[in-house]
XYZ file of C-alpha atoms in Angstrom:
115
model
C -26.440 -29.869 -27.205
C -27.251 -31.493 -30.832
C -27.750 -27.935 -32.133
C -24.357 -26.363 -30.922
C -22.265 -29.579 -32.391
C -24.042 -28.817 -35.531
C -24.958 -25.181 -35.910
C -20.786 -24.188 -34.352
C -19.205 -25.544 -37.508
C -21.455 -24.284 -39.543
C -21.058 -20.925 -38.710
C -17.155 -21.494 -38.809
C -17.238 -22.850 -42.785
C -20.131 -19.915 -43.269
C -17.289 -17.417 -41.785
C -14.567 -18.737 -43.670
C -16.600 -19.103 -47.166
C -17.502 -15.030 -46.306
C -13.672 -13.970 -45.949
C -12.476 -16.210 -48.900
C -15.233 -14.414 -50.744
C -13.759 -10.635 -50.014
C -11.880 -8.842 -52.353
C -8.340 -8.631 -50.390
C -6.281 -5.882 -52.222
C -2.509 -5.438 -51.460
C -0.965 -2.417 -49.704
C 0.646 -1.749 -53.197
C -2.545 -2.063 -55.145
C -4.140 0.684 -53.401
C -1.146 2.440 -53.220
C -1.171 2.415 -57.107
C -4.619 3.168 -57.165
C -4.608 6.503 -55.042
C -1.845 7.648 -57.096
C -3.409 7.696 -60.509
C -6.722 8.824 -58.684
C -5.011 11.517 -57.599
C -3.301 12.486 -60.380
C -6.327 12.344 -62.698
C -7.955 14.663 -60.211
C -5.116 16.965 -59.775
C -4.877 17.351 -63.368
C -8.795 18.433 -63.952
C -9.386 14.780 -65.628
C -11.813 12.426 -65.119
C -11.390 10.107 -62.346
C -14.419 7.947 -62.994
C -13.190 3.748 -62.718
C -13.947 3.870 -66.194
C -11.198 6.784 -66.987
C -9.009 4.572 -64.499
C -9.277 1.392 -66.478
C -8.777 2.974 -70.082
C -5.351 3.878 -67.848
C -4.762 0.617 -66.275
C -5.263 -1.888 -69.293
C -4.358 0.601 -71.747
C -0.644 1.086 -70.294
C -0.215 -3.026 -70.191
C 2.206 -3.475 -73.288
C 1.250 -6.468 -75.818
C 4.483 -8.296 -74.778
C 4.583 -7.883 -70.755
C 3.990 -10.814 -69.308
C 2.646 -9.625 -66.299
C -0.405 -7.707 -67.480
C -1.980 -5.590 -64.744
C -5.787 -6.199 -64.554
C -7.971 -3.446 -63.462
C -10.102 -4.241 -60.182
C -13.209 -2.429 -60.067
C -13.860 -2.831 -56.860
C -11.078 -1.148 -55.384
C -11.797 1.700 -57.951
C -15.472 2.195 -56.448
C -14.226 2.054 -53.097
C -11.752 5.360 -54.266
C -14.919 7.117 -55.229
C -17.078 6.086 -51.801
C -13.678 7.317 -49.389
C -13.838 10.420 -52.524
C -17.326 11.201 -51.993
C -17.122 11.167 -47.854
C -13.985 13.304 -47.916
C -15.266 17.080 -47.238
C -15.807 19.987 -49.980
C -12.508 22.032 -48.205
C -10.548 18.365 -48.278
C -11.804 17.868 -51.701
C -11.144 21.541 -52.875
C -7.361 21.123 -51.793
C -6.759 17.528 -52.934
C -7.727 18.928 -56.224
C -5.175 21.489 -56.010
C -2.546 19.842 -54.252
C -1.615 16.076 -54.950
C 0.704 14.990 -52.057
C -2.576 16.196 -49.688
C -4.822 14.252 -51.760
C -2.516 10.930 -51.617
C -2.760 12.026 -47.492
C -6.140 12.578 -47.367
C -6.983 8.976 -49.447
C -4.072 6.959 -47.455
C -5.711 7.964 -44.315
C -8.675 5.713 -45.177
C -7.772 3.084 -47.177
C -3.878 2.723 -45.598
C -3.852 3.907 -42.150
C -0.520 4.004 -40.582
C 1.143 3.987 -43.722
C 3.822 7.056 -44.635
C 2.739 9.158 -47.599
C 5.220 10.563 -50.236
């Protein structure tokens, strides 16, 4: 009995440390995201996160005062849901961008209504 009283909130400040320790992105982040992703690849550019940052912190003007900070994390998760989409879905995300904000949304924003 000792050993539950002890080891029960343990594992519930464990679980909590874990989540707090997540990356949490908005809806709007990866909303962002997918759409320059998707426009560097429907435009034959490089959609690497480094390409995406150079876009990121290189649009964030000297005086804003809410600069946007790139998350590279969220960028490397566009390449992994990239990289497990097919060749075909690939193929016509490339040539197409409203199917290749579809084909992204359905992974990282399911539910959500593309446009």
């Amino acid at each position: 009995m000792l050993k539950i009283k002890f080891l029960l909130p343990l594992l519930i400040v464990i679980s909590a440390i874990v989540w707090w320790l997540m990356p949490h992105y908005s809806d709007e982040d990866k909303g962002y995201y997918i759409a320059m992703f998707c426009t560097l690849t429907h435009d034959g550019r490089d959609n690497s996160p480094q390409a995406m940052q150079q876009i990121i912190e290189g649009s964030n003007s000297d005086y804003a005062l809410q600069k946007i900070h790139f998350q590279s994390g969220l960028a490397a998760h566009l390449q992994t849901v990239w990289q497990d989409l097919s060749p075909e879905q690939q193929q016509k995300a490339r040539q197409e961008s409203l199917s290749c904000r579809q084909a992204m949304s359905e992974k990282l924003l399911p539910g959500k209504a593309v446009q």
